[in-house]
Amino acid sequence: DEQVKTMISITPSEVDESHFLFFVTKDGLVKRTGLPEFENIRQSGKLALTLREGDELVDVKLTNGKSEILLAAANGKAIRFDENDVRPMGRSASGVKGMNVDDSHIIGVTTNTEGQNILIITEKGYGKMSPLEEYRLSKRGGKGVKTVNITEKNGELVSIKAVEGNEDLMIITNEGIIIRLPMEQVKSAGRATQGVRLIKVGEGASVSSITVVDKESEEEMTEE
């Protein structure tokens, strides 16, 4: 019942005391561990996090000791805090509370080093971008602020990513449908709005994954 959750590419120069792996679980626990702890990993793997019963890993981010963390829950709320609110811990630790999910669950994590606009996507294909500054910097452990107005029309929040706003967005549904669109087509709107439809999903279907990629040039599109 185990599956891969994320893959991170690092360079040898990043394996030092100033870089960390930042772990986030479904129940809102977070943990920060220095990269040198993972310098030598045998083929069978190495324990990176002790999970509490019923909890599971959602994602892991590479941070630089100065990063700001944004966690988002399915209930449409998000919290932004400094990574230094979480003290460095050993590999066997289970972490501390990053967000009070309030009977919901964490769906994603992003950092300010990835972009200055926050992109959110809901399960029924609605999305929007909001400036990072709209999310006030607070302390870890809170319930967060509303990042999208959840309604029956747009569904629960399924993804959050920090972007620059000049990339392309790929959206994939659980039925295997994928679309690619320029980020300029994603409306910029305030936190408390529901967003606009980016992809039409059939009854019973939902958005399962999104990926932000470099913008496709006209020449590349012509070649296809």
CSV table of C-alpha atoms in Angstrom, one decimal:
chain,number,residue,atom,x,y,z
A,1,ASP,CA,0.0,0.0,0.0
A,2,GLU,CA,3.0,2.3,-0.5
A,3,GLN,CA,3.5,4.7,-3.4
A,4,VAL,CA,6.0,7.4,-4.5
A,5,LYS,CA,4.7,10.9,-3.6
A,6,THR,CA,7.4,13.2,-5.0
A,7,MET,CA,10.8,13.4,-6.6
A,8,ILE,CA,13.3,16.2,-6.0
A,9,SER,CA,16.4,17.0,-8.0
A,10,ILE,CA,19.4,18.4,-6.1
A,11,THR,CA,22.9,19.5,-7.0
A,12,PRO,CA,26.0,18.6,-4.9
A,13,SER,CA,26.4,22.2,-3.9
A,14,GLU,CA,23.0,22.2,-2.2
A,15,VAL,CA,23.9,19.4,0.2
A,16,ASP,CA,24.9,21.7,3.0
A,17,GLU,CA,23.6,23.1,6.3
A,18,SER,CA,21.6,25.8,4.6
A,19,HIS,CA,19.3,23.5,2.6
A,20,PHE,CA,16.5,21.4,3.9
A,21,LEU,CA,13.8,19.0,2.9
A,22,PHE,CA,10.4,20.2,4.1
A,23,PHE,CA,7.8,17.4,4.6
A,24,VAL,CA,4.1,17.9,4.7
A,25,THR,CA,1.4,15.3,5.7
A,26,LYS,CA,-2.3,15.0,5.0
A,27,ASP,CA,-3.2,15.9,8.6
A,28,GLY,CA,-1.2,19.1,8.5
A,29,LEU,CA,2.0,18.0,10.2
A,30,VAL,CA,5.3,19.5,8.9
A,31,LYS,CA,8.9,18.7,9.4
A,32,ARG,CA,12.2,20.2,8.3
A,33,THR,CA,15.4,18.1,8.0
A,34,GLY,CA,18.8,19.2,6.8
A,35,LEU,CA,19.9,17.8,3.4
A,36,PRO,CA,23.1,16.4,4.8
A,37,GLU,CA,20.9,13.8,6.6
A,38,PHE,CA,20.2,12.3,3.2
A,39,GLU,CA,23.6,12.5,1.7
A,40,ASN,CA,24.2,8.8,1.6
A,41,ILE,CA,21.1,6.7,0.9
A,42,ARG,CA,21.3,3.0,0.3
A,43,GLN,CA,19.3,1.2,-2.4
A,44,SER,CA,16.7,0.0,0.1
A,45,GLY,CA,16.0,3.6,1.1
A,46,LYS,CA,16.3,5.5,4.4
A,47,LEU,CA,13.6,6.6,6.9
A,48,ALA,CA,12.8,10.2,6.3
A,49,LEU,CA,9.7,10.7,8.4
A,50,THR,CA,7.8,8.8,11.1
A,51,LEU,CA,4.1,9.0,10.2
A,52,ARG,CA,1.4,8.9,12.8
A,53,GLU,CA,-1.4,6.3,12.5
A,54,GLY,CA,-3.8,7.2,9.7
A,55,ASP,CA,-1.6,10.0,8.3
A,56,GLU,CA,0.3,10.0,5.0
A,57,LEU,CA,2.9,12.1,3.2
A,58,VAL,CA,1.5,14.7,0.8
A,59,ASP,CA,4.6,16.4,-0.6
A,60,VAL,CA,8.2,17.4,0.1
A,61,LYS,CA,9.9,20.7,-0.9
A,62,LEU,CA,13.5,21.7,-1.1
A,63,THR,CA,14.0,24.9,1.0
A,64,ASN,CA,17.0,27.3,1.4
A,65,GLY,CA,16.6,28.3,5.1
A,66,LYS,CA,14.8,31.5,4.0
A,67,SER,CA,11.8,30.2,2.3
A,68,GLU,CA,8.1,30.9,3.1
A,69,ILE,CA,5.8,27.9,3.1
A,70,LEU,CA,2.2,27.9,1.9
A,71,LEU,CA,-0.1,25.0,2.9
A,72,ALA,CA,-3.5,24.5,1.5
A,73,ALA,CA,-6.4,22.3,2.6
A,74,ALA,CA,-9.3,20.8,0.6
A,75,ASN,CA,-11.7,23.2,2.5
A,76,GLY,CA,-10.3,26.1,0.5
A,77,LYS,CA,-8.1,27.6,3.2
A,78,ALA,CA,-4.3,28.3,3.1
A,79,ILE,CA,-1.7,29.4,5.5
A,80,ARG,CA,1.7,31.1,4.9
A,81,PHE,CA,4.5,31.0,7.4
A,82,ASP,CA,8.3,31.2,7.6
A,83,GLU,CA,10.1,27.9,7.3
A,84,ASN,CA,12.1,28.9,10.4
A,85,ASP,CA,8.9,28.5,12.5
A,86,VAL,CA,9.7,24.8,12.2
A,87,ARG,CA,13.0,23.9,13.9
A,88,PRO,CA,15.2,21.3,12.1
A,89,MET,CA,14.5,17.8,13.2
A,90,GLY,CA,16.1,14.4,12.7
A,91,ARG,CA,14.9,11.8,10.2
A,92,SER,CA,12.9,9.8,12.7
A,93,ALA,CA,10.8,12.7,13.9
A,94,SER,CA,7.1,13.0,13.0
A,95,GLY,CA,7.0,16.8,12.9
A,96,VAL,CA,4.9,19.6,14.3
A,97,LYS,CA,1.5,21.1,13.4
A,98,GLY,CA,1.8,23.3,10.3
A,99,MET,CA,-1.9,23.9,9.8
A,100,ASN,CA,-5.1,23.2,11.7
A,101,VAL,CA,-7.0,21.4,8.9
A,102,ASP,CA,-10.3,21.6,10.9
A,103,ASP,CA,-11.7,18.2,9.7
A,104,SER,CA,-10.4,18.7,6.2
A,105,HIS,CA,-7.0,17.6,4.8
A,106,ILE,CA,-3.9,19.1,3.2
A,107,ILE,CA,-3.9,18.9,-0.6
A,108,GLY,CA,-0.7,20.7,-1.4
A,109,VAL,CA,2.3,22.9,-0.4
A,110,THR,CA,4.3,25.5,-2.3
A,111,THR,CA,7.0,28.1,-1.5
A,112,ASN,CA,7.6,31.7,-2.4
A,113,THR,CA,10.8,30.7,-4.2
A,114,GLU,CA,8.7,29.1,-6.9
A,115,GLY,CA,6.8,32.2,-7.9
A,116,GLN,CA,5.0,35.4,-6.7
A,117,ASN,CA,1.5,34.4,-7.7
A,118,ILE,CA,-0.6,31.7,-6.1
A,119,LEU,CA,-2.4,29.4,-8.5
A,120,ILE,CA,-5.3,27.3,-7.2
A,121,ILE,CA,-7.4,24.6,-9.0
A,122,THR,CA,-10.6,23.0,-7.8
A,123,GLU,CA,-11.8,19.5,-8.4
A,124,LYS,CA,-14.4,20.6,-11.0
A,125,GLY,CA,-11.9,22.5,-13.1
A,126,TYR,CA,-12.1,26.0,-11.8
A,127,GLY,CA,-9.0,28.1,-11.1
A,128,LYS,CA,-7.5,31.5,-10.5
A,129,MET,CA,-4.3,33.3,-9.6
A,130,SER,CA,-3.9,35.7,-6.6
A,131,PRO,CA,-0.8,37.7,-5.6
A,132,LEU,CA,1.3,36.1,-2.9
A,133,GLU,CA,1.0,39.3,-0.8
A,134,GLU,CA,-2.7,38.6,-0.4
A,135,TYR,CA,-1.8,35.8,2.0
A,136,ARG,CA,-0.6,37.4,5.2
A,137,LEU,CA,2.5,36.0,6.8
A,138,SER,CA,1.4,34.2,10.1
A,139,LYS,CA,2.6,31.6,12.5
A,140,ARG,CA,2.4,27.9,11.8
A,141,GLY,CA,-0.5,25.9,13.3
A,142,GLY,CA,-3.4,28.2,12.4
A,143,LYS,CA,-6.5,27.5,10.3
A,144,GLY,CA,-5.3,29.8,7.6
A,145,VAL,CA,-7.3,32.2,5.4
A,146,LYS,CA,-9.8,31.6,2.6
A,147,THR,CA,-8.0,31.1,-0.7
A,148,VAL,CA,-11.0,30.1,-2.7
A,149,ASN,CA,-14.8,30.2,-2.2
A,150,ILE,CA,-15.8,26.5,-2.2
A,151,THR,CA,-19.2,25.9,-3.7
A,152,GLU,CA,-21.1,22.9,-5.2
A,153,LYS,CA,-20.3,24.4,-8.6
A,154,ASN,CA,-16.5,24.4,-8.3
A,155,GLY,CA,-15.8,21.6,-5.8
A,156,GLU,CA,-13.1,21.2,-3.2
A,157,LEU,CA,-9.6,22.6,-3.6
A,158,VAL,CA,-7.2,20.0,-5.2
A,159,SER,CA,-4.0,21.9,-6.0
A,160,ILE,CA,-2.0,25.0,-5.1
A,161,LYS,CA,1.2,26.2,-6.8
A,162,ALA,CA,3.3,29.3,-6.7
A,163,VAL,CA,3.9,30.6,-10.3
A,164,GLU,CA,5.3,33.6,-12.1
A,165,GLY,CA,2.3,33.9,-14.4
A,166,ASN,CA,4.1,33.5,-17.7
A,167,GLU,CA,4.2,29.7,-17.9
A,168,ASP,CA,1.9,27.1,-19.4
A,169,LEU,CA,-0.5,25.1,-17.3
A,170,MET,CA,-1.3,21.4,-17.9
A,171,ILE,CA,-4.5,20.0,-16.2
A,172,ILE,CA,-5.2,16.3,-16.1
A,173,THR,CA,-8.5,14.7,-15.0
A,174,ASN,CA,-9.0,11.3,-13.4
A,175,GLU,CA,-10.5,10.1,-16.7
A,176,GLY,CA,-7.2,10.7,-18.5
A,177,ILE,CA,-8.1,14.0,-20.2
A,178,ILE,CA,-5.4,16.6,-20.4
A,179,ILE,CA,-5.3,20.2,-21.6
A,180,ARG,CA,-2.5,22.8,-21.9
A,181,LEU,CA,-3.2,26.5,-21.8
A,182,PRO,CA,-1.1,29.6,-21.3
A,183,MET,CA,-1.2,31.0,-17.7
A,184,GLU,CA,-2.5,34.3,-19.1
A,185,GLN,CA,-5.8,32.6,-19.6
A,186,VAL,CA,-6.1,32.0,-15.8
A,187,LYS,CA,-7.9,35.0,-14.3
A,188,SER,CA,-6.3,37.0,-11.6
A,189,ALA,CA,-8.8,37.4,-8.7
A,190,GLY,CA,-9.0,37.9,-5.0
A,191,ARG,CA,-8.7,35.2,-2.5
A,192,ALA,CA,-12.5,34.9,-1.6
A,193,THR,CA,-13.7,34.3,-5.2
A,194,GLN,CA,-14.5,30.9,-6.8
A,195,GLY,CA,-12.4,31.3,-9.9
A,196,VAL,CA,-13.3,30.6,-13.6
A,197,ARG,CA,-13.7,27.4,-15.4
A,198,LEU,CA,-10.4,26.2,-17.0
A,199,ILE,CA,-11.4,22.7,-18.0
A,200,LYS,CA,-14.8,21.1,-18.4
A,201,VAL,CA,-15.1,17.8,-16.5
A,202,GLY,CA,-17.9,15.3,-16.9
A,203,GLU,CA,-20.3,14.2,-14.2
A,204,GLY,CA,-18.4,12.2,-11.6
A,205,ALA,CA,-15.0,13.2,-13.0
A,206,SER,CA,-12.6,15.6,-11.3
A,207,VAL,CA,-9.2,17.2,-11.8
A,208,SER,CA,-6.5,14.8,-10.5
A,209,SER,CA,-3.2,16.7,-11.2
A,210,ILE,CA,-1.8,19.9,-12.6
A,211,THR,CA,1.7,20.7,-13.8
A,212,VAL,CA,3.3,24.1,-14.5
A,213,VAL,CA,5.7,24.0,-17.5
A,214,ASP,CA,7.7,26.4,-19.6
A,215,LYS,CA,5.7,28.3,-22.2
A,216,GLU,CA,5.4,26.5,-25.5
A,217,SER,CA,6.7,28.6,-28.4
A,218,GLU,CA,4.7,29.1,-31.6
A,219,GLU,CA,7.4,27.2,-33.5
A,220,GLU,CA,7.0,24.1,-31.2
A,221,MET,CA,3.2,24.2,-31.6
A,222,THR,CA,3.5,24.3,-35.4
A,223,GLU,CA,5.7,21.3,-35.4
A,224,GLU,CA,3.1,19.3,-33.6
